[in-house]
mmCIF file of C-alpha atoms in Angstrom:
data_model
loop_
_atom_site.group_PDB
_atom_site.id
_atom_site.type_symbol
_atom_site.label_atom_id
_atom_site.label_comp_id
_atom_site.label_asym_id
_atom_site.label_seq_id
_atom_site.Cartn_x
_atom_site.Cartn_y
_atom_site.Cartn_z
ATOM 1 C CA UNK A 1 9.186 -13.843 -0.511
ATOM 2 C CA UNK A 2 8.088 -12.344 3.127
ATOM 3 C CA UNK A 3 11.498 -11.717 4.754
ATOM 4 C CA UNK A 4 11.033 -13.109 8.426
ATOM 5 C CA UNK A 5 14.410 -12.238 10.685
ATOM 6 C CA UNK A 6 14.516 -14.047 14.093
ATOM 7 C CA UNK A 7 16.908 -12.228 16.091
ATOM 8 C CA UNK A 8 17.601 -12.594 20.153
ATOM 9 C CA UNK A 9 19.881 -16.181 20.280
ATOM 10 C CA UNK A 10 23.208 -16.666 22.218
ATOM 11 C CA UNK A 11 24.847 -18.844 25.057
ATOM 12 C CA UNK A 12 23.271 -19.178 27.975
ATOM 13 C CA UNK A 13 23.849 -21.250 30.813
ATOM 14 C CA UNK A 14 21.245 -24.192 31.791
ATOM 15 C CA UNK A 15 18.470 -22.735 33.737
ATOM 16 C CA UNK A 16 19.008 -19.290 32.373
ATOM 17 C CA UNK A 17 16.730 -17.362 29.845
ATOM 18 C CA UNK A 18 16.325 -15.842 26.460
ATOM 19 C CA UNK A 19 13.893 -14.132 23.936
ATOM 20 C CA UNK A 20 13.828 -14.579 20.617
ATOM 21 C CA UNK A 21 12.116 -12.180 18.428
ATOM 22 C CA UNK A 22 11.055 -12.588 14.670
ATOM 23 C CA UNK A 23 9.969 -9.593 12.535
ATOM 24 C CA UNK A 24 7.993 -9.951 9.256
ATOM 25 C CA UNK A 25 8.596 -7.280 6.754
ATOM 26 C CA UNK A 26 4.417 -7.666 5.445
ATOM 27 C CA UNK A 27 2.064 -5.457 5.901
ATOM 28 C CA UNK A 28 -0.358 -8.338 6.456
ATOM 29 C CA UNK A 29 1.204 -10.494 8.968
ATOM 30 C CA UNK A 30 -0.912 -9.888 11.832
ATOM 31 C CA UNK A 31 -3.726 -11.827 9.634
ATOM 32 C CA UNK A 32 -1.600 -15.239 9.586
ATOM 33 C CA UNK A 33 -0.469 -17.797 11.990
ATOM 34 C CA UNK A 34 2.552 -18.194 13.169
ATOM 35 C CA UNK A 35 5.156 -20.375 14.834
ATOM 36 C CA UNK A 36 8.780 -21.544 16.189
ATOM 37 C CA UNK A 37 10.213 -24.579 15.279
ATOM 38 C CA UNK A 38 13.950 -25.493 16.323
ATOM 39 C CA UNK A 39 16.556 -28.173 15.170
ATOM 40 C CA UNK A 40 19.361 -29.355 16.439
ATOM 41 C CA UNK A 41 22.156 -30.852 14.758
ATOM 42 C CA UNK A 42 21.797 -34.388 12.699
ATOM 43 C CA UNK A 43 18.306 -34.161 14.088
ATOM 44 C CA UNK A 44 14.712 -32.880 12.421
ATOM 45 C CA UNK A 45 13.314 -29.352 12.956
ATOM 46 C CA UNK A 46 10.651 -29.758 15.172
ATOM 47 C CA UNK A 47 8.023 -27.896 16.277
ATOM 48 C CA UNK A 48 8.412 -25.541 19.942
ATOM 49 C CA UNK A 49 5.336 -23.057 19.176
ATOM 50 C CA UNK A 50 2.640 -21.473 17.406
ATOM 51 C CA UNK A 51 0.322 -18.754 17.957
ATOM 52 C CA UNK A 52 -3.198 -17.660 15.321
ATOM 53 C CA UNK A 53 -3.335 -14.115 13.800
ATOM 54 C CA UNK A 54 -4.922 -12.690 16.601
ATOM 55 C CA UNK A 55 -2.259 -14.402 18.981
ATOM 56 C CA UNK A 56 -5.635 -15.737 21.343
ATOM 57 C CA UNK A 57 -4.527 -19.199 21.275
ATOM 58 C CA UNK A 58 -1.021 -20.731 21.458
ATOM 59 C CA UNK A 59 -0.106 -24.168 21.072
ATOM 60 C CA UNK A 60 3.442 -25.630 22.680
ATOM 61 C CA UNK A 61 5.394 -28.656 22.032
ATOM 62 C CA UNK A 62 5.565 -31.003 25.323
ATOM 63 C CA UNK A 63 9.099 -30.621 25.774
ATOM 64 C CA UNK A 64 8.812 -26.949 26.125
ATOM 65 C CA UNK A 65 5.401 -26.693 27.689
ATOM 66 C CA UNK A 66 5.918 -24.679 31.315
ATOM 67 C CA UNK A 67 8.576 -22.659 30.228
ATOM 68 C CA UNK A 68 8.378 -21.402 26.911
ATOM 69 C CA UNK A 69 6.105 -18.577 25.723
ATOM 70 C CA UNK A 70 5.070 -17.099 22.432
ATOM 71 C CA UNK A 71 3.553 -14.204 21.641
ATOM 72 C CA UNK A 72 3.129 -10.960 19.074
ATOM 73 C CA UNK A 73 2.485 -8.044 18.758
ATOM 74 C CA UNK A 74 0.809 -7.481 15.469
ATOM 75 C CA UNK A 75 1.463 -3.538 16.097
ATOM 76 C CA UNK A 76 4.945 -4.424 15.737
ATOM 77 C CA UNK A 77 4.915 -6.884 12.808
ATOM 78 C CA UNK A 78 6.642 -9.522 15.336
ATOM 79 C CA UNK A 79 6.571 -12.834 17.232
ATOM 80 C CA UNK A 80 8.278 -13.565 20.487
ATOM 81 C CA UNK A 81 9.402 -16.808 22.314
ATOM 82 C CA UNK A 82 10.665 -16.186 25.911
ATOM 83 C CA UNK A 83 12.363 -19.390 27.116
ATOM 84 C CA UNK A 84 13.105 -19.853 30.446
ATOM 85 C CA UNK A 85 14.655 -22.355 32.495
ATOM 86 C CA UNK A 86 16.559 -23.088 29.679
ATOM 87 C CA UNK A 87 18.138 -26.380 29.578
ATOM 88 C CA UNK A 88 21.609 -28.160 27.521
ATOM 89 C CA UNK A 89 19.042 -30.160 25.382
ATOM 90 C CA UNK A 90 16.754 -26.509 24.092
ATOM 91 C CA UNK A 91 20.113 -26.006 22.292
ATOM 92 C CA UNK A 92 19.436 -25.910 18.411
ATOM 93 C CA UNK A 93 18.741 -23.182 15.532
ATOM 94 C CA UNK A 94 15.674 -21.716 15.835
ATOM 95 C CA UNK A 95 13.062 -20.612 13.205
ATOM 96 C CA UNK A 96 10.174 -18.859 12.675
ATOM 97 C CA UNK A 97 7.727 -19.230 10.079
ATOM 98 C CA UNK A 98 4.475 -18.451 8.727
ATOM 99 C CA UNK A 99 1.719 -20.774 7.347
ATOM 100 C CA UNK A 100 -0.543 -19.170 4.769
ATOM 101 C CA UNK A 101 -3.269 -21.243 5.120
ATOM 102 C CA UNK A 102 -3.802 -19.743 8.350
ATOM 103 C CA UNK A 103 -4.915 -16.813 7.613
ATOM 104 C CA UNK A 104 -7.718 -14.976 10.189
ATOM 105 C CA UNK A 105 -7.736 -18.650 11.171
ATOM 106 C CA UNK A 106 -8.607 -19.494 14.753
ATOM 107 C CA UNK A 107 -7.620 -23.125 14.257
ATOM 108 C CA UNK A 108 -4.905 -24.808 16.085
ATOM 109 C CA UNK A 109 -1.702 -23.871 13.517
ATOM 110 C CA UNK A 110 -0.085 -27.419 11.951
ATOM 111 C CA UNK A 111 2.442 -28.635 13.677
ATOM 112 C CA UNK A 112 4.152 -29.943 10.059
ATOM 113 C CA UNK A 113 6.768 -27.971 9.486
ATOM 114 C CA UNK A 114 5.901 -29.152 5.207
ATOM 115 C CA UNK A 115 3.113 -26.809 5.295
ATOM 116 C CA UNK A 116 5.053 -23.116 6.451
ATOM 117 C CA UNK A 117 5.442 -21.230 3.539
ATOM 118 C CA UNK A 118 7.890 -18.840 4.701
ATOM 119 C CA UNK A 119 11.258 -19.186 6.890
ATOM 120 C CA UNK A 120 13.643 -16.815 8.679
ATOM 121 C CA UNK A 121 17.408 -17.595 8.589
ATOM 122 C CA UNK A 122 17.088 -18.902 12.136
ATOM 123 C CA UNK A 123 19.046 -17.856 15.518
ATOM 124 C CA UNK A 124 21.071 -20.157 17.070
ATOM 125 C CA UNK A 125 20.680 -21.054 20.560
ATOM 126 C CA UNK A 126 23.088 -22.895 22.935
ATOM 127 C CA UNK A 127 22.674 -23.685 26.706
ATOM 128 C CA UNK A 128 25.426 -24.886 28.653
ATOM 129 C CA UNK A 129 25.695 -27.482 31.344
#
């Protein structure tokens, strides 16, 4: 098991800002891919995120593109999202996870949430109206 623990959630109100952080107990994780995905209740986890080993490319969902950002820094074994302009429908639990497949891969990271390996327990997020 590779322990991944996202940390940085809360309330915030609509328009504000947050960062989430995820650190990966592995002393290879800077060689994989990784990526946020979020879900909301009675809904599917979805994909927000998702940034190779090296963190030179970074793929967004549409609904977040413009205002969310991941990155990493491999020096610290972690990922980041920084949402801004946070709105009442970015509320959900949010995940990271790793993909083993991807590793020293430079190819876009799946957007399946079936093929991540590896979970954190997820940091709730909620953004009032």
């Amino acid at each position: 098991q590779v322990p991944l623990v996202e940390s940085g959630g809360g309330l915030v109100q609509a328009g504000g800002s947050l960062r989430l952080s995820c650190a990966a107990s592995m002393r290879t994780f800077s060689s994989y891919g990784m990526a946020w995905f979020r879900q909301a209740p009675g809904k599917e986890r979805e994909f927000v995120a998702a940034i190779t080993w090296s963190g030179g490319s970074t793929y967004y969902a549409d609904s977040v593109k413009g205002r969310f950002t991941i990155s990493r820094d491999n020096a610290k074994n972690t990922v980041y999202l920084q949402m801004n302009s946070l709105k009442p429908e970015d509320s959900a639990v949010y995940y990271c996870a790793l993909d083993t497949r991807t590793r020293y891969s430079d190819s876009s990271p799946s957007r399946n949430r079936y093929e991540y390996d590896y979970w954190g327990q997820g940091t709730q997020v909620t953004v009032s109206s």
